[in-house]
Coordinates of C-alpha atoms in Angstrom, one line a residue:
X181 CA 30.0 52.0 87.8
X182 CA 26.8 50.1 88.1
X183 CA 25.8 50.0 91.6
X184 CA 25.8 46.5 93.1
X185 CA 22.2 46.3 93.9
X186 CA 21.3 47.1 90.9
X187 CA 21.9 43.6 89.7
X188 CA 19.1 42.9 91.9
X189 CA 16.9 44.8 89.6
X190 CA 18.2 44.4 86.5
X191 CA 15.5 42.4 84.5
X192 CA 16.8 42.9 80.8
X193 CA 17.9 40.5 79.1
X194 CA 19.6 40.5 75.7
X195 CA 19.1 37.3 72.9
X196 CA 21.4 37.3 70.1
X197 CA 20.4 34.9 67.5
X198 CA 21.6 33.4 64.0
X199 CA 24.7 32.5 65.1
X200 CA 25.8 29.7 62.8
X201 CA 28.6 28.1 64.7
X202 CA 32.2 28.0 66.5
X203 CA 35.7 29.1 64.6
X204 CA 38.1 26.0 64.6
X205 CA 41.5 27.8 65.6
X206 CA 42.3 28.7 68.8
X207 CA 42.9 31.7 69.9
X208 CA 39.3 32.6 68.5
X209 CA 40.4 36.1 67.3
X210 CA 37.4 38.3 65.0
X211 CA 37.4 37.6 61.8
X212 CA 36.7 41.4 61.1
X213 CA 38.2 44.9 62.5
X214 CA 35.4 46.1 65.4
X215 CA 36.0 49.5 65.9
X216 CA 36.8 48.9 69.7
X217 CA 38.9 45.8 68.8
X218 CA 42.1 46.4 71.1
X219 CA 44.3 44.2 68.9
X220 CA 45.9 45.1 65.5
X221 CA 44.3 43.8 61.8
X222 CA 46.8 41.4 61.8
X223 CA 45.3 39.0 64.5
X224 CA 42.2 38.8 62.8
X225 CA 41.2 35.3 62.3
X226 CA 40.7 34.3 58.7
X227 CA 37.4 31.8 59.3
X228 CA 34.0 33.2 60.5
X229 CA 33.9 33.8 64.3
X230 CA 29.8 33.8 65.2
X231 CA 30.8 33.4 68.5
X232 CA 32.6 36.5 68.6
X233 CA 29.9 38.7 66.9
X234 CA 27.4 37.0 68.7
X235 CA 28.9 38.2 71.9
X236 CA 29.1 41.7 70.8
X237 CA 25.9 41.8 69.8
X238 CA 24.4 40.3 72.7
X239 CA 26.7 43.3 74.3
X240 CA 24.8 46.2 72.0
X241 CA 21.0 44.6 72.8
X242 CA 22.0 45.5 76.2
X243 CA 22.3 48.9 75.6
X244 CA 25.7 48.9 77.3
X245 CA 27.8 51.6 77.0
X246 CA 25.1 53.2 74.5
X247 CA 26.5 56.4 73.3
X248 CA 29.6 54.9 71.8
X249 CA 28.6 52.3 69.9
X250 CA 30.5 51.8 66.8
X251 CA 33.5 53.7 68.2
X252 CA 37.3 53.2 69.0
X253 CA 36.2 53.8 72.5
X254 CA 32.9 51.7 73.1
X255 CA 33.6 49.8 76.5
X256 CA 29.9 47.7 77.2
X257 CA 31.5 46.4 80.2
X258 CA 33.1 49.7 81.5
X259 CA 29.7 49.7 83.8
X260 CA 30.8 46.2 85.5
X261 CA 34.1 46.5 85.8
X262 CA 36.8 49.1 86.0
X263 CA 40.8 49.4 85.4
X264 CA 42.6 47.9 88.7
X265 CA 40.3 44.9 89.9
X266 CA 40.4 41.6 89.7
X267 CA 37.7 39.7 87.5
X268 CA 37.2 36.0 87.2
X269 CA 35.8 34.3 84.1
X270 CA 33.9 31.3 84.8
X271 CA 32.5 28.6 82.2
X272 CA 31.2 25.8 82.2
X273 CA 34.0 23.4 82.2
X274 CA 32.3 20.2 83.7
X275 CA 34.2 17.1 82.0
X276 CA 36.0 16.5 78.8
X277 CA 33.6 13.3 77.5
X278 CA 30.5 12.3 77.8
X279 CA 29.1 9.1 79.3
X280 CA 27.7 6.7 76.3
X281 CA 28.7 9.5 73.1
X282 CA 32.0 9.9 71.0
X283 CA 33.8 13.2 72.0
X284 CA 32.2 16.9 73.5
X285 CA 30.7 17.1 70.2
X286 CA 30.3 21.0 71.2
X287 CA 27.3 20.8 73.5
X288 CA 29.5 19.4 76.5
X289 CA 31.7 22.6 77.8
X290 CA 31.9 26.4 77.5
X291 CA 33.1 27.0 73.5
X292 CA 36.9 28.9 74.1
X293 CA 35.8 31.6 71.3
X294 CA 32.7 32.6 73.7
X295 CA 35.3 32.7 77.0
X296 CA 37.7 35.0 74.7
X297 CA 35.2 37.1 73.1
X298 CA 33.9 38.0 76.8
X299 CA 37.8 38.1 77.5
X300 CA 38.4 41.0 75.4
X301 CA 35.8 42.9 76.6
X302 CA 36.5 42.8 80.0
X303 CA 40.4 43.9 78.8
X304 CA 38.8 47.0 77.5
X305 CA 37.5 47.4 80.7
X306 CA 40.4 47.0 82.4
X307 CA 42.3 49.8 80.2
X308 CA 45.7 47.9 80.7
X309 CA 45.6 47.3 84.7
X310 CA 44.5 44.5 86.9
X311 CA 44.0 41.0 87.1
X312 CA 42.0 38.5 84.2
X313 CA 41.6 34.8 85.7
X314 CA 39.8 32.2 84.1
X315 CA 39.0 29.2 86.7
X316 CA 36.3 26.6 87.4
X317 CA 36.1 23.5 89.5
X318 CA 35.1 20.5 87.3
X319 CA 33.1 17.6 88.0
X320 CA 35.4 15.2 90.8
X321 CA 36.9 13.4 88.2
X322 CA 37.7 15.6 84.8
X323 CA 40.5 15.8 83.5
X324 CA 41.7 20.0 83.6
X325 CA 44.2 19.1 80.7
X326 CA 42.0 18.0 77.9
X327 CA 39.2 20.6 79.1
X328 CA 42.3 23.2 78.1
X329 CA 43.2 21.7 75.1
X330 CA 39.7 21.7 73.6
X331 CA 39.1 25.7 75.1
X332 CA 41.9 26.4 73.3
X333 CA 43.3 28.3 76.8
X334 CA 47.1 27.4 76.0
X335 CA 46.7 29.4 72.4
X336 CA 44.5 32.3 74.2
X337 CA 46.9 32.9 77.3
X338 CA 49.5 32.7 74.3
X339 CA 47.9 35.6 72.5
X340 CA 47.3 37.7 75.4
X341 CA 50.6 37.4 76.7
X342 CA 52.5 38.7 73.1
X343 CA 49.6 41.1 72.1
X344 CA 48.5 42.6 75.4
X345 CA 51.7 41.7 77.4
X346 CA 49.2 40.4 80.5
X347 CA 49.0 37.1 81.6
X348 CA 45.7 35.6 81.9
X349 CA 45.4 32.8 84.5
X350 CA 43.9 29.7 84.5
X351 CA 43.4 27.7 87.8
X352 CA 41.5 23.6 88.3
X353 CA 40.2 25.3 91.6
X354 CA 39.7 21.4 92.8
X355 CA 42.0 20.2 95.9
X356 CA 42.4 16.8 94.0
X357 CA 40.5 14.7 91.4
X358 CA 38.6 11.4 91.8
X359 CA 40.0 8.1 90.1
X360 CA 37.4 6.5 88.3
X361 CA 36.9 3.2 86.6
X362 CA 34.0 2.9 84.7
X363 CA 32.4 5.6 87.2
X364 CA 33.5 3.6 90.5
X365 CA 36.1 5.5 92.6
X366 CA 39.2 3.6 92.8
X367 CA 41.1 6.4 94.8
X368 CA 42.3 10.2 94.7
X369 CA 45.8 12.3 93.4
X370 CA 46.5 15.2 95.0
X371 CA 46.0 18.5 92.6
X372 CA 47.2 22.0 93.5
X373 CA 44.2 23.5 93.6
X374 CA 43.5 27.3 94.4
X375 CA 46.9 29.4 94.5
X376 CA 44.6 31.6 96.8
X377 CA 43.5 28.8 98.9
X378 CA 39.7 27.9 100.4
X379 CA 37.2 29.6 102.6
X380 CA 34.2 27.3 104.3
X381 CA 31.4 29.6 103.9
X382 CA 28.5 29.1 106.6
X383 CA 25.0 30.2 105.4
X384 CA 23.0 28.9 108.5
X385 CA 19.5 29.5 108.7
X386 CA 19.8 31.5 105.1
X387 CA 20.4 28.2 103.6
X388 CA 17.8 26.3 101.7
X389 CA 18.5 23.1 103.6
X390 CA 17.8 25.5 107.3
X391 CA 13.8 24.7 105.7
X392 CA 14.6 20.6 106.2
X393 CA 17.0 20.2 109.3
X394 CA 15.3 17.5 109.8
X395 CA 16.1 15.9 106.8
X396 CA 19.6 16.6 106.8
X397 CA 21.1 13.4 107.6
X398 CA 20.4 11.7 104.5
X399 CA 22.0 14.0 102.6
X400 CA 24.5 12.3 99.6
X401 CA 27.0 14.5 98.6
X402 CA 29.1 12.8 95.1
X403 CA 31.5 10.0 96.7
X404 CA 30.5 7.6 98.9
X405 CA 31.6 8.8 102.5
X406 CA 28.6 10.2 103.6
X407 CA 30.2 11.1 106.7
X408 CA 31.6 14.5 105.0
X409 CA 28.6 15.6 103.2
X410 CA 26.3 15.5 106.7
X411 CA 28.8 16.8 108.9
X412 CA 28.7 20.0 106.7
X413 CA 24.6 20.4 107.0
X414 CA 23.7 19.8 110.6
X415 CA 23.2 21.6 113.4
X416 CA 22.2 24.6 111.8
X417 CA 25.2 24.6 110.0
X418 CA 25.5 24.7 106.1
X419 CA 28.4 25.5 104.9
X420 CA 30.4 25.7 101.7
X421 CA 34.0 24.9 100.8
X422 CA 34.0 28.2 98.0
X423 CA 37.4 29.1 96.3
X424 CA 39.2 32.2 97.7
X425 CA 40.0 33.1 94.3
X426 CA 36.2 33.8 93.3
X427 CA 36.1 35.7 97.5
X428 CA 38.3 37.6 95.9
X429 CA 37.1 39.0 92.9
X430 CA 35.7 42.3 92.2
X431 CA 33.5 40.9 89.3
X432 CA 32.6 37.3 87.9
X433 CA 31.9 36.8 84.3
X434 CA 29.3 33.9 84.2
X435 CA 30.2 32.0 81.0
X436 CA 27.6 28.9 81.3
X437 CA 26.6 26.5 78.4
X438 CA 23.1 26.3 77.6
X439 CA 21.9 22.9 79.1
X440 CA 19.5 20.4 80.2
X441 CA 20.4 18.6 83.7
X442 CA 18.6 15.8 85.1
X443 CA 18.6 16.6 88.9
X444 CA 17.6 20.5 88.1
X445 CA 16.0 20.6 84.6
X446 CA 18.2 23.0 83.3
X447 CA 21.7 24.1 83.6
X448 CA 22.7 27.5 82.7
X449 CA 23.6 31.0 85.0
X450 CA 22.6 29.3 88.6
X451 CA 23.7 25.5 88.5
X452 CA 27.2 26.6 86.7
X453 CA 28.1 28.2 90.3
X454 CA 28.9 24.5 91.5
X455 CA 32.3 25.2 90.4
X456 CA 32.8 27.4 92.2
X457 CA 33.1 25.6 94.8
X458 CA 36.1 23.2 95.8
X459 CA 35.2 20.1 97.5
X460 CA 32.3 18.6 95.3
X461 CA 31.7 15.9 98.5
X462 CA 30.2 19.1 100.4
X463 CA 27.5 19.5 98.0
X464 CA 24.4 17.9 98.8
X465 CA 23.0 16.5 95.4
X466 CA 20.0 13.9 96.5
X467 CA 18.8 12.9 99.8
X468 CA 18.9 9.1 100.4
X469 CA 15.5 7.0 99.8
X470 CA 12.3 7.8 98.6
X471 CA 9.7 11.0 98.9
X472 CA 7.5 9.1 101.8
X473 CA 10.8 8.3 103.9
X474 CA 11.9 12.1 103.2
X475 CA 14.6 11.2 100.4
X476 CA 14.5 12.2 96.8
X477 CA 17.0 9.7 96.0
X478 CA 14.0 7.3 93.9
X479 CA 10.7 8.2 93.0
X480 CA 9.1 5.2 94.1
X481 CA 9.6 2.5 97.1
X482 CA 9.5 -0.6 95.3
X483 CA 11.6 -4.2 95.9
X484 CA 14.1 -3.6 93.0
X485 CA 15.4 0.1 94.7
X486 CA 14.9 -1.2 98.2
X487 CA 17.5 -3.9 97.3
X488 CA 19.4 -1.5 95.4
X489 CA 19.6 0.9 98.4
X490 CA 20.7 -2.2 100.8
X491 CA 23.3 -3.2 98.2
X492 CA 25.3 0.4 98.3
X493 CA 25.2 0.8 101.4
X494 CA 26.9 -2.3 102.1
X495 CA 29.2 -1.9 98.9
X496 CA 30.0 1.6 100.3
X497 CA 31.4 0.2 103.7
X498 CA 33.4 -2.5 101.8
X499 CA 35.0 -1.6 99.0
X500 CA 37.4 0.7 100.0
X501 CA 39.0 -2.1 102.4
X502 CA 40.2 -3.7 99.1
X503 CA 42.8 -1.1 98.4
X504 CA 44.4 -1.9 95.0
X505 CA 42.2 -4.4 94.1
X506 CA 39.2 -2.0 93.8
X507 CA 40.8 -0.9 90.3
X508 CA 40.3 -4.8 89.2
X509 CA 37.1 -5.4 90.6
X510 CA 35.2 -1.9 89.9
X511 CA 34.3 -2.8 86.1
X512 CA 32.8 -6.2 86.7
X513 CA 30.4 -4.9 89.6
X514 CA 29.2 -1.6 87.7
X515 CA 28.5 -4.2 84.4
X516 CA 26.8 -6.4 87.5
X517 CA 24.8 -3.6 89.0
X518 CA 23.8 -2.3 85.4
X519 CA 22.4 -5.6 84.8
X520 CA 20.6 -6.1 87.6
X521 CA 19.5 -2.1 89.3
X522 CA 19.4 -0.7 85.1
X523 CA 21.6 1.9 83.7
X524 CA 20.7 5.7 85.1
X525 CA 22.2 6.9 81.8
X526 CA 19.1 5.1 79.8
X527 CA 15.8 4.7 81.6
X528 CA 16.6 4.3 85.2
X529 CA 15.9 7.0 88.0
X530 CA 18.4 7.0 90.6
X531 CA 21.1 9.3 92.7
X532 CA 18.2 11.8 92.5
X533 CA 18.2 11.7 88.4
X534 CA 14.7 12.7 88.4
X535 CA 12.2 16.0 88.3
X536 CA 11.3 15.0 91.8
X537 CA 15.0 16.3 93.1
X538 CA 14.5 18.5 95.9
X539 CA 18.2 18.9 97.2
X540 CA 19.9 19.9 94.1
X541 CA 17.9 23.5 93.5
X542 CA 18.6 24.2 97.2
X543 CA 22.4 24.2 96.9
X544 CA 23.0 25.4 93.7
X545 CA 20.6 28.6 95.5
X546 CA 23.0 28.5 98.5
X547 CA 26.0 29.0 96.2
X548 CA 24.4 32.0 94.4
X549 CA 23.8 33.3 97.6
X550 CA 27.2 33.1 98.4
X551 CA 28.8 34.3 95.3
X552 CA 26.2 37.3 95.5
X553 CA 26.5 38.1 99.5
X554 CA 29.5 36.8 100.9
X555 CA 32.8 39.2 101.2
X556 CA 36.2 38.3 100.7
X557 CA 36.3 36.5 104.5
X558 CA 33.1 34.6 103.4
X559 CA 31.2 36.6 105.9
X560 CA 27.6 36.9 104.7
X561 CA 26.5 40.7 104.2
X562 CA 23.0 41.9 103.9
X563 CA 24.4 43.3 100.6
X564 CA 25.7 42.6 97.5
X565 CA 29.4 42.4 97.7
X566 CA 30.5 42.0 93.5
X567 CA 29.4 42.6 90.4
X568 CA 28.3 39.7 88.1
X569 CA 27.5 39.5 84.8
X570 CA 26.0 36.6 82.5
X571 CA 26.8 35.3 79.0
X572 CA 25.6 32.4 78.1
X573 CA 27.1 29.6 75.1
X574 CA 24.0 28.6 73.5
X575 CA 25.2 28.6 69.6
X576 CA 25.4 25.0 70.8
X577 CA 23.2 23.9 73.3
X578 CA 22.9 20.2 74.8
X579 CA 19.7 18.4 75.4
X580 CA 18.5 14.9 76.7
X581 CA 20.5 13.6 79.4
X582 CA 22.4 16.6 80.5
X583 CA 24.3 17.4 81.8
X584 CA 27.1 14.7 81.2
X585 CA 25.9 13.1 78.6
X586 CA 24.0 15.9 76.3
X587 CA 23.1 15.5 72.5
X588 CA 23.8 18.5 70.4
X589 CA 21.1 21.2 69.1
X590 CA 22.1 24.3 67.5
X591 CA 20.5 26.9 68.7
X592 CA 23.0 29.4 67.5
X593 CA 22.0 31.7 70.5
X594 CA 24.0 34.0 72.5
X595 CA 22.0 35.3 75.8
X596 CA 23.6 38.1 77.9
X597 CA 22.2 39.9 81.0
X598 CA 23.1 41.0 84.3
X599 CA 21.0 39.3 87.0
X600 CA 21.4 35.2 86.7
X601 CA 17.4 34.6 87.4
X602 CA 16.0 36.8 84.7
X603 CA 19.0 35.3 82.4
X604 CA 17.8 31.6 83.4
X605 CA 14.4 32.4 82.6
X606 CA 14.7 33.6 79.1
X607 CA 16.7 30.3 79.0
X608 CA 14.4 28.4 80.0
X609 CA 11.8 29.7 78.1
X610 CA 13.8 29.5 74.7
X611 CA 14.0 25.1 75.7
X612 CA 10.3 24.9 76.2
X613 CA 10.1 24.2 79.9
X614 CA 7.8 25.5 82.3
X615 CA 9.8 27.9 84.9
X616 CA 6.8 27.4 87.0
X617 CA 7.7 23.6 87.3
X618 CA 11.5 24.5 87.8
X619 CA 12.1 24.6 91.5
X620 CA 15.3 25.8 90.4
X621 CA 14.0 29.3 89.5
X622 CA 10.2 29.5 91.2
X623 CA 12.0 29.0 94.5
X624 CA 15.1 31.7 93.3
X625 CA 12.0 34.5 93.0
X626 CA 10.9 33.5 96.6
X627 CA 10.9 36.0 99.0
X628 CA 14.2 35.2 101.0
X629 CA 16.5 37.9 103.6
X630 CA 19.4 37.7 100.6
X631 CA 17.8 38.0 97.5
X632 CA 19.0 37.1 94.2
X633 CA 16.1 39.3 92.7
X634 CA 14.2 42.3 93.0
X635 CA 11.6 41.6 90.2
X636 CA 8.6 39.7 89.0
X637 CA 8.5 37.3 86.0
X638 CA 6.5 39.7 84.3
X639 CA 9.5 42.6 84.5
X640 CA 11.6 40.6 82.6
X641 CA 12.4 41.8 79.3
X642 CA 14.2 39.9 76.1
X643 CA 16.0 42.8 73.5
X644 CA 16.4 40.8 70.0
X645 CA 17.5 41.5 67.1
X646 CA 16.3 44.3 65.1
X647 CA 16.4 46.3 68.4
X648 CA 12.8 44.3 69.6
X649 CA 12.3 44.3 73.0
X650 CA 9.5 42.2 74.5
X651 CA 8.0 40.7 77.5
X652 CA 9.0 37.2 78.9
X653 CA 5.5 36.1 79.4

């Protein structure tokens, strides 16, 4: 089995490319006999699956499993994860709409043909025993149904339980889900949440926010109690509400879409670990104010956003006091602040919407920490405690205002590595940005007592098709 600090290390990263688009109909079986395909000829999909051989390919530039390539018995995960353990499978899953555009269009969420080509794999790995769970924690106030019904996860868990007689479980791993009228909270419902419960997870002065204590009590978490969000960074403290399920795990599967995201740049490997986590009010995402005061939430101190600031904070101590009402009276007053603040979804900065964010890269780096270094107590070790791997969705990708409200490019990529950074920077790469302008990922190569590397840009390799390997810069 790959040792655990090898992920540290491991700098390769594999590019499959020319992969046209998604199959239509769920379950998202091959539409051709692999040799290691654990499933009869008769589940075989009768459109084209790209996603499917896109994976797998992705799988062989890796080198994984080498030697038995092409055979019955090739297992590219075997490495990762072995028969008996428990692995998690977590996309991308973050809403089921977009803000201003019809539909998911396929750049939105995780395609369910990438989550069941990875699936299959990891059942080979599993050689019939152990546990396959497929669970993320969606933005406050998506709705877990729909996100299924366009996965496809009803028709997969249906396949898996007649052909493979396991059941594959599927877990919302939020405690409840936010009400929203045209993007105001209105109130909460109660959701079950994680079967396995929560753990808070305190990273202390191995957080990135340990570097601005000072700072920490204008932190804005995403509802408008900021009460919650400080009195879970302060004092030294910085702590984490993380889903036992994922503490539990012997291996996560990192199934991210290939994104842009307008607090971080880019979403892909790191920023896809905010679901992991299940209160979304205990992440820090912007800092209130401007850069001079020590906020992030504006780039600039003028009138318009010093009225604006007045104006929430005032509408943040009063609006919950009208109770029922607020369902009424939350459409007129978001058309009223639109009119008057500008809409953040067009070509106004606000909440931290802006390269300037300098909270956002320092939690989704705290999670990553945690998933890397914290056991199944969420006690940090001064080890890797699991095994994770990358794939990443980019036969569609989504670009412009990301990550909610993406446009569609097809890329018709498949990426696939084992260490998140060096995955996130062929990303980034491939979409043109700068990873030196990223804080996102110059800050995750920064020397730090849990590292989530072991290597330099210039170690990072991309395989390609027609068995190319070449340097990322």
């Amino acid at each position: 089995m790959l040792p655990l600090c090898d992920s540290l290390r491991a700098s390769s990263v594999a590019i499959s490319t020319n992969n046209e688009s998604y199959p239509v109909q769920p379950p998202y079986s091959p539409d051709k006999t692999y040799a290691e395909y654990p499933f009869g000829p008769d589940t075989l999909t009768g459109e084209p699956n790209h996603a499917c051989a896109g994976v797998r390919e992705a799988l062989r530039l890796l080198e994984l499993d080498a030697e038995h390539y092409g055979r019955a018995d090739w297992n590219p995960l075997g490495g990762i994860v072995h028969p008996g353990q428990t692995v998690v499978l977590k996309p991308n899953f973050v809403r089921e709409l977009r803000e201003t555009h019809e539909g998911h269009d396929d750049c939105l969420i995780t395609h369910g043909s990438v989550i069941r080509a990875a699936l299959d794999y990891v059942y080979i790995a599993l050689k019939g025993r152990g546990r396959i769970i497929i669970a993320d924690a969606p933005q406050n106030d998506a709705d877990f149904d729909a996100i299924r019904r366009i996965a496809g996860l009803d028709e997969i868990q249906a396949f898996y339980r007649q052909h493979a007689g396991l059941e594959v479980e599927v877990y919302d791993l939020r405690p409840e889900r936010a009400q929203k009228v045209d993007g105001v909270i209105v109130g909460h419902e109660p959701l079950p949440g994680d079967p396995a419960g929560y753990v808070k997870v305190d990273l202390g002065h191995h957080s990135m926010f340990s570097q601005i204590e000072h700072l920490c009590h204008l932190l804005y978490g995403s509802e408008y109690d900021t009460r919650e969000i400080r009195s879970h960074h302060t004092g030294g403290v910085h702590e984490y509400m993380i889903s036992k399920t994922i503490l539990d795990a012997d291996c996560i599967i990192n199934l991210p879409k290939l994104k842009t995201h307008k607090k971080t740049g880019i979403t892909v490997c790191l920023k896809n670990l905010v679901g992991i986590n299940g209160n979304k009010n205990w992440l820090p995402h912007h800092r209130e104010g401007t850069p001079s005061q020590g906020g992030d939430q504006y780039a600039d101190d003028g009138m318009i956003h010093r009225v604006e600031r007045k104006s929430m904070e005032c509408f943040r101590r009063v609006f919950p006091l009208f109770g029922p009402l607020r369902r009424i009276l939350a459409g007129p007053i978001k058309s009223l602040g639109k009119r008057v603040f500008g809409d953040t979804n067009k070509d106004t900065i606000r909440s931290g919407n802006w390269y300037g964010n300098d909270t956002t890269w320092r939690m989704t780096l705290d999670l990553n920490r945690i998933l890397l270094y914290a056991d199944r107590n969420g006690y940090i070790q001064d080890h890797p405690a699991k095994n994770v791997f990358c794939i990443v969705d980019g036969i569609v990708g989504g670009e412009g205002n990301g990550p909610l409200d993406p446009t569609p490019t097809r890329a018709g990529v498949v990426f696939a590595g084992v260490n998140p950074v060096a995955v996130e920077l062929a990303c980034a790469q491939l979409m043109g940005f700068d990873w030196q302008r990223l804080p996102l990922l110059h800050r995750a190569l920064a020397a730090h007592p849990l590292p989530l590397t072991s290597f330099s840009p210039d170690d990072v390799t991309c395989r390609l098709p027609g068995d190319r390997c070449v340097p990322l810069t």
